PDB file of C-alpha atoms in Angstrom:
ATOM      1  CA  MET A   1       3.877   7.339  -4.556  1.00 75.00           C
ATOM      2  CA  VAL A   2       2.586   5.320  -1.733  1.00 81.00           C
ATOM      3  CA  LEU A   3       4.579   2.455  -1.905  1.00 84.00           C
ATOM      4  CA  LYS A   4       4.035  -1.563  -0.386  1.00 86.00           C
ATOM      5  CA  TYR A   5       7.027  -3.617   1.104  1.00 90.00           C
ATOM      6  CA  GLY A   6       7.190  -6.671   2.229  1.00 90.00           C
ATOM      7  CA  LEU A   7       8.671  -7.474   5.502  1.00 91.00           C
ATOM      8  CA  VAL A   8       8.826 -10.642   4.860  1.00 91.00           C
ATOM      9  CA  GLU A   9       9.244 -11.682   1.167  1.00 91.00           C
ATOM     10  CA  GLU A  10      12.172  -8.060   2.053  1.00 94.00           C
ATOM     11  CA  LYS A  11      10.960  -5.992  -1.398  1.00 95.00           C
ATOM     12  CA  GLU A  12       9.626  -3.817  -3.002  1.00 92.00           C
ATOM     13  CA  LEU A  13       5.648  -5.408  -4.340  1.00 90.00           C
ATOM     14  CA  GLY A  14       3.765  -2.138  -5.109  1.00 88.00           C
ATOM     15  CA  TYR A  15       3.510   1.331  -5.676  1.00 84.00           C
ATOM     16  CA  LEU A  16       1.052   4.474  -6.538  1.00 82.00           C
ATOM     17  CA  ASP A  17       2.186   6.863  -8.019  1.00 85.00           C
ATOM     18  CA  CYS A  18       0.564   9.948  -8.151  1.00 81.00           C
ATOM     19  CA  GLY A  19       1.817  12.217 -10.467  1.00 86.00           C
ATOM     20  CA  ASP A  20       2.561  15.426  -8.956  1.00 87.00           C
ATOM     21  CA  LYS A  21       0.610  15.977  -6.553  1.00 82.00           C
ATOM     22  CA  TYR A  22       1.019  16.019  -2.284  1.00 80.00           C
ATOM     23  CA  GLY A  23      -0.676  14.067   0.012  1.00 77.00           C
ATOM     24  CA  GLY A  24      -0.007  13.311   3.477  1.00 80.00           C
ATOM     25  CA  GLU A  25       0.067   9.894   5.412  1.00 81.00           C
ATOM     26  CA  ALA A  26      -1.446   7.333   3.689  1.00 77.00           C
ATOM     27  CA  MET A  27      -4.821   5.742   5.526  1.00 82.00           C
ATOM     28  CA  PHE A  28      -6.294   1.777   4.968  1.00 84.00           C
ATOM     29  CA  VAL A  29     -10.135   0.679   5.243  1.00 87.00           C
ATOM     30  CA  PRO A  30     -10.224  -2.885   5.604  1.00 87.00           C
ATOM     31  CA  LYS A  31     -13.361  -4.001   4.079  1.00 86.00           C
ATOM     32  CA  PRO A  32     -15.497  -5.076   6.480  1.00 87.00           C
ATOM     33  CA  PRO A  33     -15.866  -8.590   5.809  1.00 86.00           C
ATOM     34  CA  ALA A  34     -11.869  -8.496   4.561  1.00 82.00           C
ATOM     35  CA  SER A  35     -10.876 -12.213   3.471  1.00 85.00           C
ATOM     36  CA  SER A  36      -6.983 -11.746   3.433  1.00 85.00           C
ATOM     37  CA  GLU A  37      -5.000  -9.245   4.766  1.00 79.00           C
ATOM     38  CA  ASP A  38      -4.871  -6.179   2.479  1.00 80.00           C
ATOM     39  CA  ASP A  39      -9.022  -6.212   1.316  1.00 84.00           C
ATOM     40  CA  GLY A  40      -9.687  -2.988   0.722  1.00 80.00           C
TER      41      GLY A  40
END
């Protein structure tokens, strides 16, 4: 599961559940002309 936590809001903002699969550290790849913090 990947969790997005808002430090300013102090709450969970969203998550992605991958079922029974395991992975390593999540990587964020920004979109070239990014227009917001989470644009990727």
